[in-house]
XYZ file of C-alpha atoms in Angstrom:
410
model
C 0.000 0.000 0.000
C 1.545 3.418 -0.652
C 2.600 5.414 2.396
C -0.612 6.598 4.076
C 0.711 10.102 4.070
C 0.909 9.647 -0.029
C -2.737 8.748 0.049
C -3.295 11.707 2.270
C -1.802 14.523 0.241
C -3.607 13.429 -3.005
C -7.398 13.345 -1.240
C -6.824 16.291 0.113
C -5.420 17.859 -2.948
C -8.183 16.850 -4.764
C -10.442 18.308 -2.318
C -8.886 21.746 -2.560
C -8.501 22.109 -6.204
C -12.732 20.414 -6.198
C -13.307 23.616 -3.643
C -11.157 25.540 -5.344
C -13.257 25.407 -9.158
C -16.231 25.244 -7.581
C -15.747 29.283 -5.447
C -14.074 30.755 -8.756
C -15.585 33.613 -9.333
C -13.278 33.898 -12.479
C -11.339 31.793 -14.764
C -8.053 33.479 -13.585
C -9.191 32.363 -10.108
C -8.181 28.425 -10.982
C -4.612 29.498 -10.941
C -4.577 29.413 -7.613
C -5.077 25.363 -7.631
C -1.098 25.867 -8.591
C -0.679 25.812 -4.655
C -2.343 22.361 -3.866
C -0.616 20.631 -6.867
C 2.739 21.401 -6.180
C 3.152 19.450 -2.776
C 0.340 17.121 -3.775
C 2.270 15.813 -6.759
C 5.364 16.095 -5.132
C 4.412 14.099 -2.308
C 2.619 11.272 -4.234
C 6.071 10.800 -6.853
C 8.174 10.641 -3.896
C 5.903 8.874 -1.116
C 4.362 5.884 -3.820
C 7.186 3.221 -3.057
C 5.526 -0.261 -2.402
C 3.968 -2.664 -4.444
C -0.034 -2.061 -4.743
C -2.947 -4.906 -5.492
C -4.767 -4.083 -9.042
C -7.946 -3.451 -6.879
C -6.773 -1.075 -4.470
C -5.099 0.663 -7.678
C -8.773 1.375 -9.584
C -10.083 2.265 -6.332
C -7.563 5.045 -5.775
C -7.921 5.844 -9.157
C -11.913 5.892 -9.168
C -11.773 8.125 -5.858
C -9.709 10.615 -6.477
C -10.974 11.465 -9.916
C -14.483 11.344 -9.017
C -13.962 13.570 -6.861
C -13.000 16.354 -9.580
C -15.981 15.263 -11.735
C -18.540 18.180 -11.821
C -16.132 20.601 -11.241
C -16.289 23.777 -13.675
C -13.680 22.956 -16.120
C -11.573 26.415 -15.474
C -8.572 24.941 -16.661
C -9.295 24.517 -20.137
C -12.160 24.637 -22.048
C -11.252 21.995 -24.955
C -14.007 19.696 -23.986
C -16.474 22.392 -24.874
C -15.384 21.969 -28.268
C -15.746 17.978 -28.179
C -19.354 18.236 -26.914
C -20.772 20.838 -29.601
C -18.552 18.616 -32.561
C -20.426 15.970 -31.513
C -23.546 17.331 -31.736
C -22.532 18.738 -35.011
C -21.982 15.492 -36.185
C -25.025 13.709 -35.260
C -27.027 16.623 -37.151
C -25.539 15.665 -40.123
C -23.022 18.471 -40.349
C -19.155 18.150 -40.987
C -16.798 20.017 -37.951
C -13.996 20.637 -40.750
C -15.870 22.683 -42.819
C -18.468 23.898 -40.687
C -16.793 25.669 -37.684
C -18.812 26.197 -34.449
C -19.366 29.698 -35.326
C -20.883 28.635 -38.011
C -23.258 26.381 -36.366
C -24.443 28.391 -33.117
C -27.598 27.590 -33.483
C -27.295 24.168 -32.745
C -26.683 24.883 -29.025
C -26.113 28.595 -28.558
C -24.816 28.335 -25.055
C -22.975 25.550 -26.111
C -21.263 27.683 -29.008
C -20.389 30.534 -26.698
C -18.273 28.679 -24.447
C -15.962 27.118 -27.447
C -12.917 28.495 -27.995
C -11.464 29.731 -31.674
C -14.787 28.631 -32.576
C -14.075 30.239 -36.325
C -11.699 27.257 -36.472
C -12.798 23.881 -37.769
C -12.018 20.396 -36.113
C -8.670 19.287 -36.075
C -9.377 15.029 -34.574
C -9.293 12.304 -36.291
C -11.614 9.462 -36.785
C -12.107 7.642 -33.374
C -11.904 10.873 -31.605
C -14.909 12.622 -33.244
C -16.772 8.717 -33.079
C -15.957 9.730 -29.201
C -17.258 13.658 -29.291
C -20.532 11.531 -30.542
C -20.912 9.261 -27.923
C -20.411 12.182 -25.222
C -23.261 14.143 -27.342
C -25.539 11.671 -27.198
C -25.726 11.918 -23.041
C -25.773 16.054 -23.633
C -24.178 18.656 -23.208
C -22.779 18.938 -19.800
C -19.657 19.232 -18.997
C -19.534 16.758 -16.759
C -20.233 14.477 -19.016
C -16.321 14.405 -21.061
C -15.666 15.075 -17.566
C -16.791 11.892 -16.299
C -15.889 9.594 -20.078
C -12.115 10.848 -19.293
C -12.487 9.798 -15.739
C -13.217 6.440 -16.224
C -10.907 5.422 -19.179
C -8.334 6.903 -16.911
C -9.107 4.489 -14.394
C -8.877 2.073 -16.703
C -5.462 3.336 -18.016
C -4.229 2.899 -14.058
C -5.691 -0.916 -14.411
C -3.380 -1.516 -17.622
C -0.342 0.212 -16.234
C -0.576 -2.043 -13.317
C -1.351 -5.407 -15.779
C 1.712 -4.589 -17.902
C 3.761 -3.634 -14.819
C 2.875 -7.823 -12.899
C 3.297 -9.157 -16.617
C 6.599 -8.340 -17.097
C 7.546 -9.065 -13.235
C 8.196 -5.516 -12.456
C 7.240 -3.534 -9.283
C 3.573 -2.719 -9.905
C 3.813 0.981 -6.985
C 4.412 2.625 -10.940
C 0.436 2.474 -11.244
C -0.230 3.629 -7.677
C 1.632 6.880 -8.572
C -0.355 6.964 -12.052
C -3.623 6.545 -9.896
C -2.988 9.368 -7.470
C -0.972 11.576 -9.494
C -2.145 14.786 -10.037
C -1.362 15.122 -13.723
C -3.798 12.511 -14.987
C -6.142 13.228 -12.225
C -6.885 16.978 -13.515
C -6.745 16.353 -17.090
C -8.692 13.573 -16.667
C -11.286 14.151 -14.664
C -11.276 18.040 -14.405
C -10.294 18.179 -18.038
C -12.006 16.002 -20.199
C -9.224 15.723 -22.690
C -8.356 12.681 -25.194
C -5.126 11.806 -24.109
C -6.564 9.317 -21.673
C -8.205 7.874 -24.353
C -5.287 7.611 -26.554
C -3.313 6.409 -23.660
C -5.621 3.679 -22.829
C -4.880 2.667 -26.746
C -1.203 2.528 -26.059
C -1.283 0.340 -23.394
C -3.710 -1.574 -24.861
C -1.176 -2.229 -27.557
C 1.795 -3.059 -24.927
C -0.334 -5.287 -22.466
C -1.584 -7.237 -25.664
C 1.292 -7.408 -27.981
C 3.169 -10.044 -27.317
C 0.473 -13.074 -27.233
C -2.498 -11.276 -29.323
C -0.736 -9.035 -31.711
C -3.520 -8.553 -34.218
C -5.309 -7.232 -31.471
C -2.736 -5.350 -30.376
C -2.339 -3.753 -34.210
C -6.243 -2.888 -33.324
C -5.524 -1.133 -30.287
C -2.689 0.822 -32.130
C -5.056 2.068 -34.436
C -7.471 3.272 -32.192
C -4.979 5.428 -30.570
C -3.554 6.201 -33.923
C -7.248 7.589 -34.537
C -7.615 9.495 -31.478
C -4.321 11.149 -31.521
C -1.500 10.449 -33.907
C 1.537 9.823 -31.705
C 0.663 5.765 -31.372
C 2.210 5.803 -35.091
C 5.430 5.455 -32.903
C 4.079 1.762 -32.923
C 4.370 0.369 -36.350
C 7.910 -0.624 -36.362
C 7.483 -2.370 -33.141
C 4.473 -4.520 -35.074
C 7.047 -5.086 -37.827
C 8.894 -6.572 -35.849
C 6.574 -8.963 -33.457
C 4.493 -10.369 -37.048
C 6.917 -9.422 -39.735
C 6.787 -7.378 -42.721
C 3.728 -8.898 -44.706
C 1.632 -9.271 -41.677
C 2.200 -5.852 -40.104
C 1.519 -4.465 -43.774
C -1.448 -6.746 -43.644
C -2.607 -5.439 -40.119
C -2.056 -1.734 -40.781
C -4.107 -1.757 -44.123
C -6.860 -3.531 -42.556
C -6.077 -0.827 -39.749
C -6.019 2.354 -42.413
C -9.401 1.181 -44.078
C -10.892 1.123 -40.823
C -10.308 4.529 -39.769
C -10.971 5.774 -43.407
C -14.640 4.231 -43.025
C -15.060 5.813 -39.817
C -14.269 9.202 -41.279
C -16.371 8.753 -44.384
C -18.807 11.020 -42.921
C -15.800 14.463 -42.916
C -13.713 13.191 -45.921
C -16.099 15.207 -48.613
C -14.152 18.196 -46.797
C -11.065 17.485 -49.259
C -7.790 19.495 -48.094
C -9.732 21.487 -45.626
C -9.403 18.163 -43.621
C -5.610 19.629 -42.447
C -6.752 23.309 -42.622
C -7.135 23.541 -38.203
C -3.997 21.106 -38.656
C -1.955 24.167 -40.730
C -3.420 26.736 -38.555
C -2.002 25.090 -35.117
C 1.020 24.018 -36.473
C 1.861 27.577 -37.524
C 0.773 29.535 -35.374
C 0.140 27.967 -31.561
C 2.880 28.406 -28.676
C 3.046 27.985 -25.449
C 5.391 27.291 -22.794
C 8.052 25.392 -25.085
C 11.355 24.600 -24.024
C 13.647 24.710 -27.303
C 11.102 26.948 -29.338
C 11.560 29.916 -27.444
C 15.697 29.898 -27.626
C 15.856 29.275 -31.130
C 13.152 31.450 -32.799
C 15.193 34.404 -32.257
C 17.739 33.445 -34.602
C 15.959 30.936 -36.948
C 12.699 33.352 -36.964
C 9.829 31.439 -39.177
C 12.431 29.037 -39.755
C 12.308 27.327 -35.932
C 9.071 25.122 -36.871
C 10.205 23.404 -39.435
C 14.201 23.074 -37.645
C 12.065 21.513 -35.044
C 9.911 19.160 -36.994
C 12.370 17.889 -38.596
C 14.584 17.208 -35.443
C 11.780 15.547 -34.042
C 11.222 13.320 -37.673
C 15.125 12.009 -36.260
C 13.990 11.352 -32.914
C 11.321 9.566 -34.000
C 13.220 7.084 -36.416
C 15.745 6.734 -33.721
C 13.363 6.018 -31.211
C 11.059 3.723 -32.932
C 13.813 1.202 -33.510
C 14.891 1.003 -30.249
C 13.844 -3.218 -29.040
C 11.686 -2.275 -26.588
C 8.224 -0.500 -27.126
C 8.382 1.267 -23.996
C 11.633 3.105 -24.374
C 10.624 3.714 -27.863
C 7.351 5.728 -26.700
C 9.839 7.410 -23.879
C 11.841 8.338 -26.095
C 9.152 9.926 -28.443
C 7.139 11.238 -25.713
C 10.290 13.094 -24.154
C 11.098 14.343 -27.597
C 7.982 15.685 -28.355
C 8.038 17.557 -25.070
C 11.199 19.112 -25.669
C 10.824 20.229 -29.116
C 7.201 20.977 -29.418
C 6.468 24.757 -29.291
C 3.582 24.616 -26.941
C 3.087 22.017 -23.982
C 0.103 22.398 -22.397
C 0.197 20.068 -19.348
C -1.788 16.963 -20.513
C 0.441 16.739 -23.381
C 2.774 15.549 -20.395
C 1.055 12.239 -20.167
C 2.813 11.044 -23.095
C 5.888 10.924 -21.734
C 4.701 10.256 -18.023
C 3.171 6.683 -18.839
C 6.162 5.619 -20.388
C 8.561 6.220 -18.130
C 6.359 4.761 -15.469
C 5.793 1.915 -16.994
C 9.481 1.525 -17.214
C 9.376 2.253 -13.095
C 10.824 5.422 -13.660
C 9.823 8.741 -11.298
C 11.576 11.845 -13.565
C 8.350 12.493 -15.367
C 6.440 12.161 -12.576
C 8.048 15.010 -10.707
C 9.006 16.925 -14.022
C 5.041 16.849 -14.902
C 3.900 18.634 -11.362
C 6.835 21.331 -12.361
C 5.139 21.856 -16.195
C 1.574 21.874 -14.081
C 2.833 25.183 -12.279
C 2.016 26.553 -15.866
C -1.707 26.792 -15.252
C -0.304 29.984 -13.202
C -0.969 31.720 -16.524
C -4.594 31.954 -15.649
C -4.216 34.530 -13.317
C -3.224 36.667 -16.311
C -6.512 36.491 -18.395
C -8.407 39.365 -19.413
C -12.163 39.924 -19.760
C -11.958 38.500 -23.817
C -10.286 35.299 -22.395
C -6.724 36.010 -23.398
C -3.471 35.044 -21.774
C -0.427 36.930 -21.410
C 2.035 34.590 -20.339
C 5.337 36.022 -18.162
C 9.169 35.839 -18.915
C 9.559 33.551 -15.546
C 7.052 30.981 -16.954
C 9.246 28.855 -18.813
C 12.186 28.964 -16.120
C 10.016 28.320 -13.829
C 8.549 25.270 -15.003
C 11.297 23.953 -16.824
C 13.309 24.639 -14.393
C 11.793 22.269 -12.139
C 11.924 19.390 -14.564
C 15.613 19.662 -14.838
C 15.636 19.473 -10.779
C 13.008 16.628 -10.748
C 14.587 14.896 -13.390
C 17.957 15.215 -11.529
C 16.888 14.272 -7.953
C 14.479 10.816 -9.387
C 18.577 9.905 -11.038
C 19.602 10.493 -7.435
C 16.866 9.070 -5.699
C 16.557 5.715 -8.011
C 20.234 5.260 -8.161
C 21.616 2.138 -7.151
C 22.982 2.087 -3.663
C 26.195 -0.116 -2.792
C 26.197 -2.184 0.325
């Protein structure tokens, strides 16, 4: 059981940041949850040490989130978005050429609380198939709120699974279950990386005696978000050349039927795609330092230095080091990193019973301080001492988890 003081710190942080949302008077006001995470997170990725039972892990897991599930989602308003796409969708209209402006009559109070809502969808298949399943119970929030919750559970279930396969320590999932990082973006969020996480494990827990089932799992994720590509080669390798090509054309077709419904949008299909990759930043690590001197020229530097990481990466033996590897690299050289992006390199490395990302993704959650700086229209203005700040402390919680899991010599 992890150390009752663990336990502790993560019901009771979840209890401030639930009071917390509920007494905003403001969006800015949800900055303040800043304070509870901090020694919340810290105390759960240094206090989880001891082996856990599967059951005790999904009822940490269930608690804790549920406990953020109704809460006014003040720390980002993405699932918004997801609910009034899915709506759109079951009318019969298509998200990538009919932005929610567009549509507002559909659910006008819905409409006004999406954000860029003159931008059309940017998902893929299974994640709009998803936005329709969440419509289809309304359009509360807690509704994403509560889907996110429990796949996240489930993702804490897996972790564990693949952790007592393998005959590794299984505290890895304990820390998943009561970390703050997938607890908020989970539960408080709404977002789609548990989703495409739960895909990803899928894929590990199942590869190695059902790997046509795994190559399913793969393309679900690869349909909710696109980093599971990171995959293939692995496949390639576990059924061979003609089978893998076998299992991700069967895959391909699959999420081309599912997105029959969008594809009469032609090359507006990438048009959101173009518009984020261009112009969206926030909180980066090697974007900021570079675009100085490379100017419009740091985007495509960076894409194509994380292109190499990915090759390298993805031929690295083991699955698991090769998403670590891609997940890290896509943190570093991404130019914005919004804290549940920090879940794809936080499941890796704790399914490899590391603890760096676990402490390095409560320092990148100190970036919800930029809250406090909206305005009335909603916008940000992010400070100079942001990205020290919070990058900062993933160099120091990266360097203290090498100290703290370092061998010691009798």
């Amino acid at each position: 059981m992890p150390r009752p003081a663990a336990v502790a710190a993560a019901l009771l942080g979840c209890l401030i940041c639930a009071i917390v949302l509920h007494l905003a008077q403001v969006r800015a006001d949800a900055a303040w949850i800043v304070a509870a995470v901090v020694p919340w997170g810290v105390a759960v990725s240094l206090g989880v040490r001891e082996d856990v039972p599967l059951l005790r892990v999904l009822a940490l897991a269930a608690v804790a989130r549920l406990t953020l599930v109704g809460t006014p989602p003040l720390l980002s308003d993405d699932l918004y978005r997801y609910l009034f796409e899915g709506q759109a969708l079951l009318a019969g209209h298509n998200p990538f050429v009919e932005p929610p402006a567009t549509l507002a009559a559909l659910d006008p109070a819905l409409a006004a609380r999406v954000n860029h809502a003159d931008i059309p969808s940017i998902y893929p298949p299974v994640a709009l198939l998803w936005f329709q399943l969440l419509a289809l119970f309304g359009s509360a929030a807690w509704i994403p709120q509560l889907g996110a919750a429990l796949v996240d559970v489930g993702n804490a279930g897996l972790l564990h699974r693949l952790l007592d396969r393998d005959g590794r320590p299984t505290w890895p999932a304990a820390l998943y279950a009561l970390h703050p990082l997938p607890v908020l973006e989970s539960a408080q969020g709404g977002h789609l990386e548990p989703l495409a996480v739960l895909a990803c494990l899928g894929f590990l827990v199942l590869l190695p005696r059902r790997p046509w089932l795994a190559s399913a799992a793969m393309t679900a994720g690869i349909g909710v978000k696109l980093l599971p590509v990171l995959f293939v080669p692995t496949l390639v390798r576990r059924l061979g050349p003609a089978r893998a090509l076998a299992a991700v054309t069967i895959g391909g077709l699959a999420l081309v039927a599912l997105a029959a419904p969008v594809l009469s949008a032609g090359p507006a299909l990438f048009e959101a795609l173009g518009t984020y990759s261009r112009h969206w930043s926030f909180n980066g690590l090697v974007h900021p330092l570079l675009e100085p001197w490379l100017e419009d020229g740091t985007r495509r530097v960076l894409g194509a230095l994380g292109l190499l990481v990915a090759l390298v990466a993805t031929a690295l033996p083991d699955p698991r080091w090769a998403w670590y590897a891609v997940g890290t690299g896509f943190l570093v050289l991404s130019p914005t990193v919004h804290p549940w992006y920090v879940l794809w390199a936080l499941v890796p490395s704790l399914a490899l019973g590391r603890r760096d990302w676990a402490l390095g993704a409560v320092a990148l959650q100190a970036s919800y301080l930029v809250l406090a700086t909206l305005d009335g229209a909603g916008s940000w203005a992010p400070q100079p001492w942001l990205g020290p700040l919070t990058w900062g402390g993933v160099a120091v919680g990266f360097l203290y988890a090498r100290r703290l899991d370092r061998p010691t010599v009798p």
